[in-house]
Coordinates of C-alpha atoms in Angstrom, one line a residue:
X1223 CA -12.9 -7.4 -4.7
X1224 CA -16.1 -9.1 -3.4
X1225 CA -18.2 -11.3 -5.6
X1226 CA -21.8 -11.2 -4.4
X1227 CA -24.9 -12.7 -5.9
X1228 CA -26.2 -9.6 -7.6
X1229 CA -23.0 -7.6 -8.2
X1230 CA -19.2 -7.4 -8.0
X1231 CA -17.9 -4.9 -5.4
X1232 CA -14.6 -3.2 -6.2
X1233 CA -13.3 -1.6 -3.0
X1234 CA -10.3 0.7 -2.9
X1235 CA -9.2 1.1 0.8
X1236 CA -7.3 4.2 1.7
X1237 CA -5.6 4.9 5.0
X1238 CA -5.0 8.6 4.6
X1239 CA -4.6 10.5 7.9
X1240 CA -5.2 14.2 8.4
X1241 CA -7.4 16.9 6.8
X1242 CA -8.0 16.9 3.0
X1243 CA -10.2 18.7 0.6
X1244 CA -11.3 18.2 -3.0
X1245 CA -11.1 21.0 -5.4
X1246 CA -12.2 20.2 -8.9
X1247 CA -10.5 16.9 -9.8
X1248 CA -7.6 17.5 -7.4
X1249 CA -7.1 16.2 -3.8
X1250 CA -5.1 18.4 -1.4
X1251 CA -3.8 18.2 2.1
X1252 CA -5.0 21.1 4.3
X1253 CA -1.8 21.2 6.4
X1254 CA 0.7 21.8 3.6
X1255 CA -1.3 22.1 0.4
X1256 CA 0.3 19.0 -1.1
X1257 CA -1.5 17.6 -4.1
X1258 CA -2.3 13.9 -4.2
X1259 CA -3.6 11.7 -6.9
X1260 CA -7.4 11.8 -7.0
X1261 CA -8.6 8.4 -5.7
X1262 CA -11.9 8.9 -7.5
X1263 CA -10.2 9.2 -10.8
X1264 CA -8.1 6.1 -10.1
X1265 CA -11.2 4.1 -9.1
X1266 CA -13.2 5.2 -12.1
X1267 CA -10.4 4.1 -14.4
X1268 CA -10.0 0.7 -12.6
X1269 CA -13.8 0.1 -12.7
X1270 CA -13.9 0.9 -16.4
X1271 CA -11.1 -1.4 -17.3
X1272 CA -12.6 -4.2 -15.2
X1273 CA -16.0 -3.8 -17.0
X1274 CA -14.1 -4.0 -20.3
X1275 CA -12.5 -7.2 -19.1
X1276 CA -15.8 -8.7 -18.2
X1277 CA -17.2 -7.8 -21.6
X1278 CA -14.2 -9.4 -23.3
X1279 CA -14.9 -12.7 -21.7
X1280 CA -18.7 -12.3 -22.2
X1281 CA -19.3 -12.2 -18.5
X1282 CA -22.5 -10.3 -17.5
X1283 CA -22.1 -8.9 -14.0
X1284 CA -23.0 -5.6 -12.4
X1285 CA -20.0 -3.8 -10.9
X1286 CA -20.2 -1.4 -8.0
X1287 CA -17.0 0.5 -7.0
X1288 CA -16.3 2.4 -3.7
X1289 CA -13.4 4.2 -2.0
X1290 CA -13.3 3.4 1.7
X1291 CA -11.3 5.8 3.9
X1292 CA -10.7 3.7 7.1
X1293 CA -8.5 6.0 9.2
X1294 CA -10.6 7.6 12.0
X1295 CA -8.2 10.6 11.9
X1296 CA -9.2 11.3 8.3
X1297 CA -11.4 14.2 7.3
X1298 CA -12.5 15.1 3.7
X1299 CA -13.9 18.6 3.2
X1300 CA -16.1 19.4 0.2
X1301 CA -16.8 15.7 -0.4
X1302 CA -19.2 15.3 -3.3
X1303 CA -22.3 13.4 -2.4
X1304 CA -22.7 11.9 -5.9
X1305 CA -19.3 10.0 -5.7
X1306 CA -18.8 6.5 -4.3
X1307 CA -16.9 7.7 -1.2
X1308 CA -17.2 6.0 2.2
X1309 CA -15.9 8.1 5.1
X1310 CA -14.6 6.8 8.4
X1311 CA -17.9 7.5 10.2
X1312 CA -19.8 5.5 7.5
X1313 CA -17.5 2.5 7.5
X1314 CA -19.5 0.4 10.0
X1315 CA -22.7 1.0 8.2
X1316 CA -21.1 0.2 4.9
X1317 CA -19.8 -3.1 6.3
X1318 CA -23.3 -4.0 7.6
X1319 CA -24.8 -3.4 4.2
X1320 CA -22.2 -5.7 2.6
X1321 CA -22.9 -8.4 5.2
X1322 CA -26.6 -8.1 4.5
X1323 CA -26.1 -8.6 0.8
X1324 CA -27.4 -11.9 -0.5
X1325 CA -24.4 -14.2 -0.8
X1326 CA -25.8 -17.4 -2.3
X1327 CA -23.5 -18.0 -5.3
X1328 CA -23.9 -20.3 -8.3
X1329 CA -21.6 -21.9 -10.9
X1330 CA -21.2 -18.6 -12.9
X1331 CA -19.8 -16.9 -9.8
X1332 CA -17.3 -19.7 -9.4
X1333 CA -16.3 -19.5 -13.0
X1334 CA -15.7 -15.8 -12.7
X1335 CA -13.5 -16.3 -9.6
X1336 CA -11.5 -19.0 -11.4
X1337 CA -11.1 -16.8 -14.5
X1338 CA -9.8 -13.8 -12.5
X1339 CA -7.4 -16.0 -10.5
X1340 CA -6.0 -17.4 -13.8
X1341 CA -5.4 -13.9 -15.1
X1342 CA -3.6 -12.7 -12.0
X1343 CA 0.0 -11.7 -12.7
X1344 CA 2.3 -11.4 -9.7
X1345 CA 5.0 -9.6 -11.8
X1346 CA 4.2 -6.6 -13.9
X1347 CA 5.1 -7.6 -17.5
X1348 CA 5.6 -3.9 -18.4
X1349 CA 8.1 -3.1 -15.6
X1350 CA 11.7 -2.6 -16.6
X1351 CA 14.4 -2.0 -14.0
X1352 CA 17.7 -0.3 -14.8
X1353 CA 20.9 -2.1 -14.1
X1354 CA 22.2 -1.4 -10.6
X1355 CA 24.9 -2.6 -8.2
X1356 CA 24.8 -2.6 -4.4
X1357 CA 28.1 -0.7 -4.0
X1358 CA 26.9 2.0 -6.4
X1359 CA 23.7 2.8 -4.5
X1360 CA 23.6 5.5 -1.9
X1361 CA 22.8 4.1 1.5
X1362 CA 20.5 5.7 4.1
X1363 CA 17.0 6.0 5.4
X1364 CA 14.9 8.1 3.1
X1365 CA 11.6 10.0 3.8
X1366 CA 8.5 8.0 2.9
X1367 CA 6.8 11.2 1.8
X1368 CA 9.4 13.2 -0.3
X1369 CA 12.1 10.5 -0.7
X1370 CA 14.8 12.8 0.7
X1371 CA 17.8 11.2 2.4
X1372 CA 18.0 14.3 4.7
X1373 CA 16.5 12.5 7.7
X1374 CA 17.4 12.0 11.3
X1375 CA 16.3 9.8 14.2
X1376 CA 14.6 11.6 17.0
X1377 CA 13.4 9.3 19.9
X1378 CA 10.9 6.9 18.3
X1379 CA 10.6 8.7 14.9
X1380 CA 12.4 9.1 11.6
X1381 CA 12.1 12.8 10.9
X1382 CA 12.6 14.4 7.5
X1383 CA 14.5 17.7 7.6
X1384 CA 13.2 18.7 4.2
X1385 CA 9.4 18.3 4.5
X1386 CA 9.0 17.6 8.2
X1387 CA 7.4 14.2 7.8
X1388 CA 7.5 11.9 10.9
X1389 CA 7.5 8.1 10.7
X1390 CA 7.9 5.6 13.5
X1391 CA 11.4 4.2 13.3
X1392 CA 10.3 0.5 13.5
X1393 CA 8.0 1.1 10.5
X1394 CA 10.9 2.8 8.6
X1395 CA 13.2 -0.2 9.3
X1396 CA 10.7 -2.6 8.0
X1397 CA 10.1 -0.4 4.9
X1398 CA 13.8 -0.3 4.1
X1399 CA 14.1 -4.1 4.8
X1400 CA 11.3 -4.8 2.2
X1401 CA 13.1 -2.5 -0.2
X1402 CA 16.4 -4.3 0.3
X1403 CA 14.7 -7.7 -0.2
X1404 CA 13.1 -6.5 -3.4
X1405 CA 16.3 -5.0 -4.9
X1406 CA 18.6 -7.8 -3.7
X1407 CA 16.6 -11.1 -3.4
X1408 CA 19.8 -13.1 -3.6
X1409 CA 21.3 -11.4 -0.4
X1410 CA 20.5 -12.6 3.0
X1411 CA 18.6 -10.3 5.4
X1412 CA 20.6 -9.9 8.6
X1413 CA 20.9 -7.3 11.3
X1414 CA 24.3 -6.3 9.8
X1415 CA 23.1 -5.9 6.2
X1416 CA 20.0 -3.9 7.2
X1417 CA 22.2 -1.7 9.4
X1418 CA 24.5 -1.1 6.5
X1419 CA 21.6 -0.5 4.1
X1420 CA 20.0 2.1 6.5
X1421 CA 23.3 3.8 7.1
X1422 CA 22.1 5.5 10.3
X1423 CA 22.7 5.7 14.0
X1424 CA 20.3 2.8 14.6
X1425 CA 20.9 0.5 17.5
X1426 CA 21.4 -3.1 16.2
X1427 CA 19.2 -4.3 19.0
X1428 CA 16.3 -2.3 17.6
X1429 CA 16.9 -3.6 14.1
X1430 CA 17.0 -7.2 15.4
X1431 CA 13.8 -6.6 17.3
X1432 CA 12.0 -5.4 14.2
X1433 CA 13.3 -8.3 12.1
X1434 CA 12.3 -10.9 14.8
X1435 CA 8.8 -9.4 14.8
X1436 CA 8.2 -9.3 11.1
X1437 CA 10.3 -12.2 9.7
X1438 CA 11.2 -15.8 10.4
X1439 CA 14.6 -16.3 11.8
X1440 CA 16.8 -18.9 10.1
X1441 CA 20.2 -20.4 10.7
X1442 CA 22.3 -20.8 13.8
X1443 CA 23.0 -18.2 16.4
X1444 CA 26.3 -17.3 14.8
X1445 CA 24.9 -17.3 11.3
X1446 CA 21.4 -15.9 11.8
X1447 CA 19.3 -14.5 8.9
X1448 CA 15.7 -13.8 8.2
X1449 CA 13.1 -14.7 5.5

């Protein structure tokens, strides 16, 4: 969200890669025909709810919303011209237009920012998690696309045998580490625990390298962990 002098800009950034097309209110991947949630529908709903929030607090601001596809390897066929879509080839121009927007703010803009910050909720109050235990959960590296555990490591990639999705191993390790930290915040993150959680043929040196790159090492050499 960007608060400018004349309007509030809601920007939904997407990093989709590949060829896609819109058909009706559906978004599909050209390669495999997989259906995705229509980002235009999501953005419209978010913008509507945000305008209702402003009305509730009697804040009179114009709201502009946009979907920005930033990946240069993304193509959208049949893109409607009347929708707030910014394609990769338009991103630089879009940023220039934002930079040229008058940015002299007054007290009302500061009040708006403080009100929004005060309403921010880190934890979703409507989320409920089932009871679970570490020993009961199946370990392994699952596919980021179809969630299948039928994966294998080939060179630098985690390959899904079910849908064919490829993901760089280092990224997959970090993804599973974040999952472990979310599910078990009381457990320490170590090379050993992540190796056990991933339950694969990963080299411990590779896991350690990823942890050193993305987290802060704590403890002594013999009792090393990450935060």
